[in-house]
């Protein structure tokens, strides 16, 4: 039913029915019939938040859910938009909903004889675990605490619940730091000589509660409110306010969640897991969120409330132990988990409380999971018939594929580390897989600061809290001494694909002194801030020092290969790879590449045995000397191309002719000047004629090189003599490269393999440049084919990487058979900025301030560069309708840019071999949109 149907109390009613529906009971979901009429489950989630929508849905499914209601996200947004004032009618509806809860539970809010207690929890459309605020046990005060003691005969339970309210209210609503509360508890435990909260008795919890009240008074100069309605009002405000808290904002920035959604507030009757040995609380996943196996995974505690589990304050018990502790409850819980997973068609993350032998479900949501788990769960569910293949493809993000292919530690490296000084110091909960190497830091601010400075950090904490999220996002890895597989640290780490080891209780962490100590049999190990650590989130191992990592074994990733096979059936966009060497091409093909979209020939020139020959070619003062050097390079280039053609047999290989300016192959100007100065100084100390002659010869050689460097220097070399311009001015370089390509292709063809070479001209801006070089290519081709007595098909094309080429693409297409968009240079020339300078000086700040929506070198600038690409496609195909087009810049591996390429009708994207699996999935997802 909707709250509009609930009679509001006379004392608070203001024009009944005149206000919008701001509040819905959990059983109102089927009747959202007033001014708000969601037409889809997505709209229900947007209105009620994920938590509220799922609580309503569980209620509808007859799952045991404590009664409650949801204050909508629209109420939150109205509150935030109007100077943090409740919208008209909202509070009255909240009061009316509380009266309905009283009717349903038979308890009265604020009544000492039979008190009703509620929790106040956030819940946005998209899950943001721990990022916003919660207040439990609202309704307890000095009077209701005494009444509850009289009802239950359990003062320890009552004061444990009361101190939680005072502590959470103080921290969440009044802004008192959490540490002083924890310090009071620690002092009382030390006085008693105990280590666990569960060991404290009623009298001690009562004293702690009073000290907590005094703490609030000293920090805020106000009393803890005894009025339950004031508690509820202030808690509701605090949850609304937490939408723009720092940790929530940081989390949304990191996960691309919009800032305008707002959070709902869920008010729910409290059930208590801390009422003795017949009570408990826990968090569980219907499948393993670490590796995706189809087994129940989670933690629980006897005689505790839910925050104890997720906060990592106490080390928990595995959920499987519940079978022994409470077998009937366990069987009921398993049945509910199966029901929820089947209903939502996804792995569920559930929270539950057992109150004196009665099971209650407090929450369900789609569970956060590691990359490996996401892929396995999606594939398994498709095979089980819960979802179809296309849904499975939508369930996995390209970023998760990338995470799965992150480096790992090899067993041999770890074995060596155990025997060396970088030995294994701990083995704990493998909370989030992956290998991480970094310097130890002990607070979130330092982690964020060091990461911005380019340092790799491992954040070490006793346990993490939501306020640590900015440091957790920045860290390469997370290590805690407390908490389990469902603790805050574990859940957030899995969300971001960050390796994490939790519950390493052998670590004695001192946050103030920024160190931890490990007591071992024969020594004490200290790790200070800045010391290097290596953690393996897949095994839970922690090592001292820096361990080397290795590439993952793609062939062993069975579920990923299955998923990508489904992606290949769905996508229309080809996925090629950038490969400069045969080993790159072999890897690309293993990863599923359908061709080489960019082979950069200049990279081959930088190899040690070739660079002197390249420099000799550049230094040549006559064409004859230059040709002699090129003749020496020819067999080397031919061998390179043969290796790539063999690796990509049957698939196209696009080879870009020499692109960079020649001075890049020579020593730097300032370096040469310094070397000459040093040599001339040393020359004064030589005494023998032999030493002097040798030194003078070296001086003359370096002076010749310096003279050539100065002759080749340009004010703006990236817009100077390079690419097709170099090929026209020094045609013998182009002739050598074309000959090497064609001779290699013929040799590979004669070995029985299929070859498809394509020659690409870089940096062309005018069709006449293409005409000149095309004639050169044809001349060399005729010579090679005559000499070989055979021919092969060769395609001739160009890169589009300057705006003029894009604007005249119809003309360019009269000579070029294909276009490949060099989006790195096209972005530079469109924006008029140098990437190397811009990224270090202002681009990051531009993105942070919203001046640019994204770094245009990471994601294609749709409104500028994108329009040029779209225009080129249209104009090029107006001349040559079947023209093949793709991109070969770094954007070829960016999922958002891949989506754009699909939209504008490109044939393929070409990216790093390591990003080929990512591109295959992104292309399939683009096809499904």
Coordinates of C-alpha atoms in Angstrom, one line a residue, residues 333-771:
X333 CA 18.8 -19.4 4.8
X334 CA 20.0 -21.6 1.9
X335 CA 16.5 -21.9 0.5
X336 CA 16.0 -18.1 0.6
X337 CA 19.4 -17.5 -1.1
X338 CA 18.4 -19.9 -3.9
X339 CA 15.1 -18.2 -4.3
X340 CA 16.6 -14.7 -4.5
X341 CA 19.3 -15.7 -7.0
X342 CA 16.7 -17.4 -9.2
X343 CA 14.5 -14.3 -9.0
X344 CA 17.1 -11.6 -9.6
X345 CA 19.0 -13.8 -12.1
X346 CA 22.3 -12.7 -10.5
X347 CA 24.6 -13.5 -7.6
X348 CA 23.2 -11.9 -4.5
X349 CA 24.9 -10.2 -1.6
X350 CA 22.6 -10.6 1.4
X351 CA 22.6 -9.4 5.0
X352 CA 20.7 -11.3 7.7
X353 CA 20.0 -11.3 11.4
X354 CA 18.9 -14.1 13.6
X355 CA 16.9 -12.9 16.6
X356 CA 16.3 -15.5 19.2
X357 CA 16.0 -18.3 16.7
X358 CA 14.1 -16.3 14.0
X359 CA 15.8 -15.6 10.6
X360 CA 15.3 -12.1 9.1
X361 CA 16.6 -10.9 5.8
X362 CA 17.7 -7.2 6.0
X363 CA 19.0 -6.7 2.4
X364 CA 19.7 -8.2 -0.9
X365 CA 21.6 -6.7 -3.8
X366 CA 23.6 -7.8 -6.8
X367 CA 26.9 -8.7 -5.2
X368 CA 30.2 -6.9 -6.0
X369 CA 32.7 -9.4 -7.4
X370 CA 36.2 -9.7 -8.7
X371 CA 36.9 -9.8 -12.4
X372 CA 37.5 -13.5 -12.4
X373 CA 34.2 -14.1 -10.5
X374 CA 32.2 -11.8 -12.8
X375 CA 33.3 -13.7 -15.8
X376 CA 32.8 -17.2 -14.3
X377 CA 29.4 -16.3 -12.9
X378 CA 28.2 -14.8 -16.1
X379 CA 29.3 -17.9 -18.2
X380 CA 28.0 -20.4 -15.6
X381 CA 24.6 -18.7 -15.3
X382 CA 24.3 -18.7 -19.1
X383 CA 25.1 -22.4 -19.2
X384 CA 22.6 -23.0 -16.3
X385 CA 19.9 -21.2 -18.3
X386 CA 19.4 -18.4 -15.7
X387 CA 20.5 -15.8 -18.3
X388 CA 21.2 -15.9 -22.1
X389 CA 24.6 -15.3 -23.8
X390 CA 23.9 -11.7 -24.5
X391 CA 23.0 -11.0 -20.9
X392 CA 26.2 -12.7 -19.9
X393 CA 28.1 -10.4 -22.2
X394 CA 26.5 -7.3 -20.6
X395 CA 27.3 -8.6 -17.1
X396 CA 31.1 -8.3 -17.6
X397 CA 32.8 -5.0 -18.2
X398 CA 35.8 -4.5 -20.4
X399 CA 37.6 -3.2 -17.3
X400 CA 37.0 -6.5 -15.6
X401 CA 38.6 -8.4 -18.6
X402 CA 41.6 -6.0 -18.2
X403 CA 41.8 -6.7 -14.5
X404 CA 41.8 -10.5 -15.1
X405 CA 44.8 -10.1 -17.3
X406 CA 46.8 -8.1 -14.8
X407 CA 50.3 -9.4 -13.9
X408 CA 50.6 -12.1 -11.2
X409 CA 53.4 -13.6 -9.1
X410 CA 54.8 -16.9 -10.4
X411 CA 55.1 -19.8 -8.0
X412 CA 58.9 -19.9 -8.6
X413 CA 59.2 -16.2 -7.6
X414 CA 57.3 -16.7 -4.4
X415 CA 59.3 -19.8 -3.6
X416 CA 62.5 -17.9 -3.9
X417 CA 61.0 -15.1 -1.8
X418 CA 60.2 -17.5 1.0
X419 CA 63.9 -18.5 1.2
X420 CA 65.3 -15.0 0.8
X421 CA 65.1 -11.8 2.8
X422 CA 61.8 -11.0 1.0
X423 CA 60.2 -13.8 2.9
X424 CA 56.6 -14.6 3.5
X425 CA 55.5 -12.7 6.6
X426 CA 51.8 -13.5 6.7
X427 CA 49.1 -15.6 5.1
X428 CA 45.5 -14.5 5.7
X429 CA 42.2 -14.1 3.9
X430 CA 42.5 -13.9 0.1
X431 CA 40.0 -11.1 -0.1
X432 CA 40.6 -9.8 -3.7
X433 CA 42.9 -11.5 -6.2
X434 CA 45.8 -10.1 -8.1
X435 CA 49.5 -9.2 -7.4
X436 CA 50.4 -5.8 -6.0
X437 CA 53.8 -4.4 -5.2
X438 CA 54.1 -1.0 -3.4
X439 CA 55.4 1.0 -0.6
X440 CA 53.6 0.7 2.8
X441 CA 51.4 3.6 3.9
X442 CA 49.2 3.7 6.9
X443 CA 46.5 6.3 6.2
X444 CA 44.3 7.1 3.2
X445 CA 45.5 10.7 2.7
X446 CA 49.1 9.6 2.3
X447 CA 48.0 6.8 0.0
X448 CA 46.2 9.3 -2.2
X449 CA 49.1 11.9 -2.1
X450 CA 51.8 9.4 -2.9
X451 CA 49.8 7.8 -5.7
X452 CA 49.4 11.3 -7.3
X453 CA 53.2 11.6 -7.1
X454 CA 53.5 8.4 -9.2
X455 CA 54.4 6.1 -6.4
X456 CA 52.9 2.6 -6.0
X457 CA 51.5 2.1 -2.5
X458 CA 50.0 -0.7 -0.4
X459 CA 47.6 0.8 2.1
X460 CA 48.0 -0.9 5.5
X461 CA 45.2 -0.5 8.1
X462 CA 43.9 -2.5 11.1
X463 CA 40.6 -2.3 9.2
X464 CA 39.3 0.1 6.6
X465 CA 36.3 2.4 7.1
X466 CA 34.2 4.2 4.5
X467 CA 36.3 7.4 5.1
X468 CA 39.3 5.5 3.7
X469 CA 37.9 5.0 0.3
X470 CA 39.9 7.8 -1.5
X471 CA 43.1 6.0 -0.3
X472 CA 41.8 2.6 -1.3
X473 CA 41.0 3.8 -4.8
X474 CA 44.6 5.2 -5.1
X475 CA 46.4 2.2 -3.7
X476 CA 47.8 -0.7 -5.7
X477 CA 46.9 -3.1 -2.9
X478 CA 45.2 -3.2 0.5
X479 CA 46.3 -5.1 3.7
X480 CA 44.4 -5.2 6.9
X481 CA 45.0 -7.0 10.2
X482 CA 41.2 -7.5 11.0
X483 CA 38.1 -8.3 9.0
X484 CA 37.1 -11.2 6.8
X485 CA 36.0 -11.9 3.3
X486 CA 32.9 -9.6 3.6
X487 CA 34.5 -6.8 5.5
X488 CA 34.5 -3.3 4.1
X489 CA 38.1 -3.6 2.8
X490 CA 37.3 -6.8 0.9
X491 CA 34.1 -5.6 -0.7
X492 CA 35.6 -2.3 -1.9
X493 CA 38.8 -3.9 -3.1
X494 CA 36.8 -6.4 -5.2
X495 CA 34.7 -3.5 -6.6
X496 CA 37.8 -1.8 -7.9
X497 CA 39.8 -4.9 -8.8
X498 CA 42.4 -4.0 -6.2
X499 CA 44.4 -6.9 -4.7
X500 CA 43.6 -7.2 -1.0
X501 CA 44.6 -9.4 1.9
X502 CA 42.5 -9.1 5.1
X503 CA 42.5 -10.4 8.6
X504 CA 46.3 -10.8 8.8
X505 CA 46.1 -10.7 12.6
X506 CA 49.8 -11.6 13.0
X507 CA 50.4 -7.9 12.0
X508 CA 50.6 -5.6 15.0
X509 CA 49.8 -2.3 13.3
X510 CA 50.6 1.0 14.9
X511 CA 48.9 3.7 12.7
X512 CA 50.3 6.6 14.8
X513 CA 53.9 5.4 14.4
X514 CA 53.3 4.3 10.8
X515 CA 54.7 0.8 11.2
X516 CA 53.7 -2.8 11.8
X517 CA 55.5 -5.5 13.6
X518 CA 55.4 -9.3 13.0
X519 CA 56.7 -11.6 15.7
X520 CA 58.4 -14.6 14.2
X521 CA 60.1 -17.6 15.8
X522 CA 63.6 -16.2 15.7
X523 CA 63.2 -12.5 15.0
X524 CA 60.9 -9.5 15.0
X525 CA 60.2 -7.9 11.6
X526 CA 59.3 -4.2 11.5
X527 CA 57.8 -2.6 8.4
X528 CA 57.8 1.2 8.3
X529 CA 56.1 3.7 6.0
X530 CA 57.8 3.6 2.7
X531 CA 59.1 0.0 3.0
X532 CA 58.2 -2.2 0.0
X533 CA 55.6 -5.0 0.3
X534 CA 54.3 -7.5 -2.2
X535 CA 50.8 -9.0 -1.6
X536 CA 49.0 -11.8 -3.4
X537 CA 45.3 -11.2 -3.1
X538 CA 44.6 -14.6 -4.7
X539 CA 46.4 -16.6 -2.0
X540 CA 46.4 -14.2 0.9
X541 CA 50.2 -14.0 1.1
X542 CA 52.2 -11.0 2.2
X543 CA 55.9 -10.7 1.3
X544 CA 58.6 -8.2 2.2
X545 CA 60.2 -6.4 -0.7
X546 CA 59.5 -6.2 -4.3
X547 CA 58.5 -9.5 -6.1
X548 CA 58.6 -9.7 -9.9
X549 CA 55.4 -10.2 -11.7
X550 CA 54.5 -12.3 -14.8
X551 CA 51.9 -12.1 -17.5
X552 CA 48.8 -14.2 -16.9
X553 CA 48.2 -17.3 -19.0
X554 CA 45.4 -16.4 -21.4
X555 CA 45.1 -20.0 -22.6
X556 CA 44.1 -21.2 -19.2
X557 CA 41.3 -18.7 -18.8
X558 CA 38.6 -21.1 -20.0
X559 CA 35.5 -19.0 -19.0
X560 CA 37.0 -15.8 -20.5
X561 CA 37.7 -17.6 -23.8
X562 CA 34.1 -18.9 -23.8
X563 CA 32.7 -15.4 -23.1
X564 CA 34.8 -13.9 -25.9
X565 CA 33.6 -16.6 -28.3
X566 CA 30.1 -15.3 -27.6
X567 CA 31.3 -11.8 -28.1
X568 CA 32.7 -12.7 -31.5
X569 CA 29.3 -14.0 -32.6
X570 CA 27.7 -10.7 -31.5
X571 CA 30.1 -8.0 -32.6
X572 CA 30.2 -6.5 -36.1
X573 CA 33.4 -4.5 -35.6
X574 CA 36.7 -6.3 -36.3
X575 CA 39.4 -6.3 -33.7
X576 CA 43.0 -6.1 -35.0
X577 CA 46.3 -5.4 -33.2
X578 CA 49.2 -3.1 -33.3
X579 CA 52.3 -5.4 -33.6
X580 CA 55.9 -4.3 -34.4
X581 CA 57.6 -7.6 -34.0
X582 CA 56.7 -11.3 -34.7
X583 CA 56.3 -12.0 -31.0
X584 CA 53.7 -9.2 -30.7
X585 CA 51.9 -10.7 -33.7
X586 CA 51.9 -14.2 -32.2
X587 CA 50.5 -12.9 -28.9
X588 CA 47.9 -10.8 -30.7
X589 CA 46.7 -13.9 -32.6
X590 CA 46.5 -16.0 -29.4
X591 CA 44.3 -13.2 -27.9
X592 CA 42.0 -13.3 -30.9
X593 CA 43.2 -10.5 -33.2
X594 CA 41.9 -10.7 -36.8
X595 CA 44.8 -8.8 -38.4
X596 CA 47.6 -6.3 -37.7
X597 CA 46.2 -2.8 -38.0
X598 CA 49.5 -1.1 -37.4
X599 CA 53.1 -2.3 -37.8
X600 CA 55.4 0.6 -37.0
X601 CA 58.6 0.0 -38.9
X602 CA 60.6 2.7 -37.1
X603 CA 60.6 0.5 -33.9
X604 CA 62.7 -2.0 -35.7
X605 CA 65.3 0.6 -36.5
X606 CA 66.0 1.3 -32.8
X607 CA 67.4 -2.2 -32.1
X608 CA 71.0 -2.3 -31.0
X609 CA 72.6 -4.0 -34.0
X610 CA 70.6 -1.8 -36.5
X611 CA 70.8 1.7 -34.9
X612 CA 74.5 2.3 -36.1
X613 CA 73.4 1.4 -39.7
X614 CA 70.4 3.7 -39.4
X615 CA 72.6 6.5 -38.1
X616 CA 75.1 5.9 -40.9
X617 CA 72.2 6.2 -43.4
X618 CA 71.2 9.5 -41.8
X619 CA 74.8 10.8 -41.7
X620 CA 75.4 10.0 -45.3
X621 CA 76.4 13.1 -47.3
X622 CA 75.8 11.4 -50.7
X623 CA 73.1 9.3 -52.1
X624 CA 75.5 6.4 -52.7
X625 CA 76.4 6.2 -49.1
X626 CA 72.8 6.4 -48.1
X627 CA 71.9 3.6 -50.5
X628 CA 74.7 1.4 -49.1
X629 CA 73.4 1.8 -45.6
X630 CA 69.8 1.0 -46.8
X631 CA 71.1 -2.0 -48.6
X632 CA 72.4 -3.3 -45.2
X633 CA 69.1 -2.6 -43.6
X634 CA 67.1 -4.4 -46.3
X635 CA 67.6 -8.0 -45.2
X636 CA 66.9 -7.0 -41.6
X637 CA 63.6 -5.4 -42.4
X638 CA 62.7 -8.3 -44.8
X639 CA 63.3 -10.8 -42.0
X640 CA 61.1 -8.8 -39.6
X641 CA 58.2 -8.7 -42.0
X642 CA 58.5 -12.4 -42.8
X643 CA 58.1 -13.2 -39.1
X644 CA 55.0 -11.0 -38.8
X645 CA 53.5 -12.5 -42.1
X646 CA 54.1 -16.0 -40.8
X647 CA 52.5 -15.2 -37.4
X648 CA 49.4 -13.7 -39.1
X649 CA 49.1 -16.1 -42.0
X650 CA 45.7 -15.7 -43.7
X651 CA 45.1 -12.3 -42.0
X652 CA 45.7 -8.8 -43.2
X653 CA 48.9 -6.9 -42.1
X654 CA 49.1 -3.2 -42.4
X655 CA 52.6 -1.9 -42.4
X656 CA 53.2 1.9 -41.9
X657 CA 56.2 3.3 -43.7
X658 CA 58.8 5.3 -41.7
X659 CA 57.0 8.0 -39.7
X660 CA 59.2 9.9 -37.2
X661 CA 61.7 12.7 -38.1
X662 CA 65.2 11.4 -38.7
X663 CA 66.8 13.3 -35.7
X664 CA 65.0 10.9 -33.3
X665 CA 67.5 8.2 -34.4
X666 CA 70.5 10.4 -33.5
X667 CA 71.8 11.4 -30.0
X668 CA 70.2 14.4 -28.4
X669 CA 71.8 17.8 -29.1
X670 CA 72.5 18.7 -25.5
X671 CA 74.0 15.3 -24.8
X672 CA 76.4 15.6 -27.8
X673 CA 77.5 19.1 -26.7
X674 CA 78.2 17.8 -23.2
X675 CA 80.1 14.8 -24.5
X676 CA 82.2 16.9 -26.8
X677 CA 83.1 19.3 -24.0
X678 CA 84.1 16.4 -21.8
X679 CA 86.2 14.8 -24.5
X680 CA 88.0 18.0 -25.2
X681 CA 88.9 18.4 -21.6
X682 CA 90.2 14.9 -21.4
X683 CA 92.2 15.5 -24.6
X684 CA 94.5 17.9 -22.7
X685 CA 95.6 15.1 -20.4
X686 CA 96.6 12.6 -23.2
X687 CA 100.3 12.2 -23.8
X688 CA 100.9 9.6 -26.5
X689 CA 100.3 10.2 -30.2
X690 CA 98.0 7.2 -30.3
X691 CA 95.8 8.5 -27.5
X692 CA 95.6 11.9 -29.1
X693 CA 94.8 10.6 -32.6
X694 CA 92.1 8.3 -31.2
X695 CA 90.6 11.2 -29.2
X696 CA 90.8 13.6 -32.1
X697 CA 89.1 11.1 -34.4
X698 CA 86.2 10.7 -31.8
X699 CA 86.0 14.5 -31.5
X700 CA 85.6 14.8 -35.3
X701 CA 83.0 12.0 -35.4
X702 CA 80.9 13.7 -32.7
X703 CA 81.3 17.1 -34.4
X704 CA 80.0 15.5 -37.6
X705 CA 77.0 14.0 -35.7
X706 CA 76.4 17.4 -33.9
X707 CA 76.5 19.2 -37.3
X708 CA 74.0 16.7 -38.7
X709 CA 71.7 17.0 -35.7
X710 CA 71.7 20.8 -36.0
X711 CA 71.0 20.5 -39.8
X712 CA 68.1 18.2 -39.1
X713 CA 66.7 20.2 -36.2
X714 CA 63.3 21.8 -36.6
X715 CA 61.3 24.3 -34.6
X716 CA 58.4 21.8 -34.5
X717 CA 59.6 18.4 -35.6
X718 CA 56.3 16.7 -35.2
X719 CA 54.9 19.0 -37.9
X720 CA 58.1 18.9 -39.9
X721 CA 60.0 16.5 -42.2
X722 CA 58.5 13.2 -41.2
X723 CA 56.0 10.7 -42.5
X724 CA 55.1 10.9 -46.2
X725 CA 57.1 14.2 -46.5
X726 CA 60.3 12.3 -45.6
X727 CA 59.4 9.5 -48.1
X728 CA 59.0 12.1 -50.9
X729 CA 62.2 14.0 -50.1
X730 CA 64.3 10.8 -49.5
X731 CA 62.5 8.3 -51.7
X732 CA 65.2 5.7 -51.4
X733 CA 64.1 5.1 -47.8
X734 CA 60.6 4.3 -49.0
X735 CA 61.9 2.2 -51.8
X736 CA 63.9 0.0 -49.4
X737 CA 60.9 -0.5 -47.1
X738 CA 58.5 -1.3 -49.9
X739 CA 61.0 -3.8 -51.4
X740 CA 61.5 -5.5 -47.9
X741 CA 57.7 -5.8 -47.5
X742 CA 57.1 -7.3 -50.9
X743 CA 60.1 -9.7 -50.9
X744 CA 59.1 -10.9 -47.4
X745 CA 55.5 -11.5 -48.6
X746 CA 56.7 -13.4 -51.6
X747 CA 59.0 -15.6 -49.5
X748 CA 56.3 -16.4 -47.0
X749 CA 53.8 -17.1 -49.9
X750 CA 56.3 -19.6 -51.4
X751 CA 56.5 -21.5 -48.1
X752 CA 52.8 -22.3 -48.6
X753 CA 51.3 -19.6 -46.3
X754 CA 48.7 -17.0 -47.2
X755 CA 49.7 -13.4 -47.0
X756 CA 47.8 -10.1 -47.2
X757 CA 50.2 -7.2 -47.0
X758 CA 48.9 -3.6 -46.9
X759 CA 51.2 -0.6 -47.2
X760 CA 50.2 2.6 -45.3
X761 CA 51.4 6.1 -45.9
X762 CA 51.7 8.2 -42.7
X763 CA 50.7 11.9 -42.2
X764 CA 49.4 12.6 -45.7
X765 CA 47.5 15.8 -45.9
X766 CA 47.1 16.2 -49.7
X767 CA 46.0 13.8 -52.4
X768 CA 49.1 14.8 -54.5
X769 CA 51.3 13.3 -51.8
X770 CA 49.5 10.0 -52.1
X771 CA 49.8 10.2 -55.9

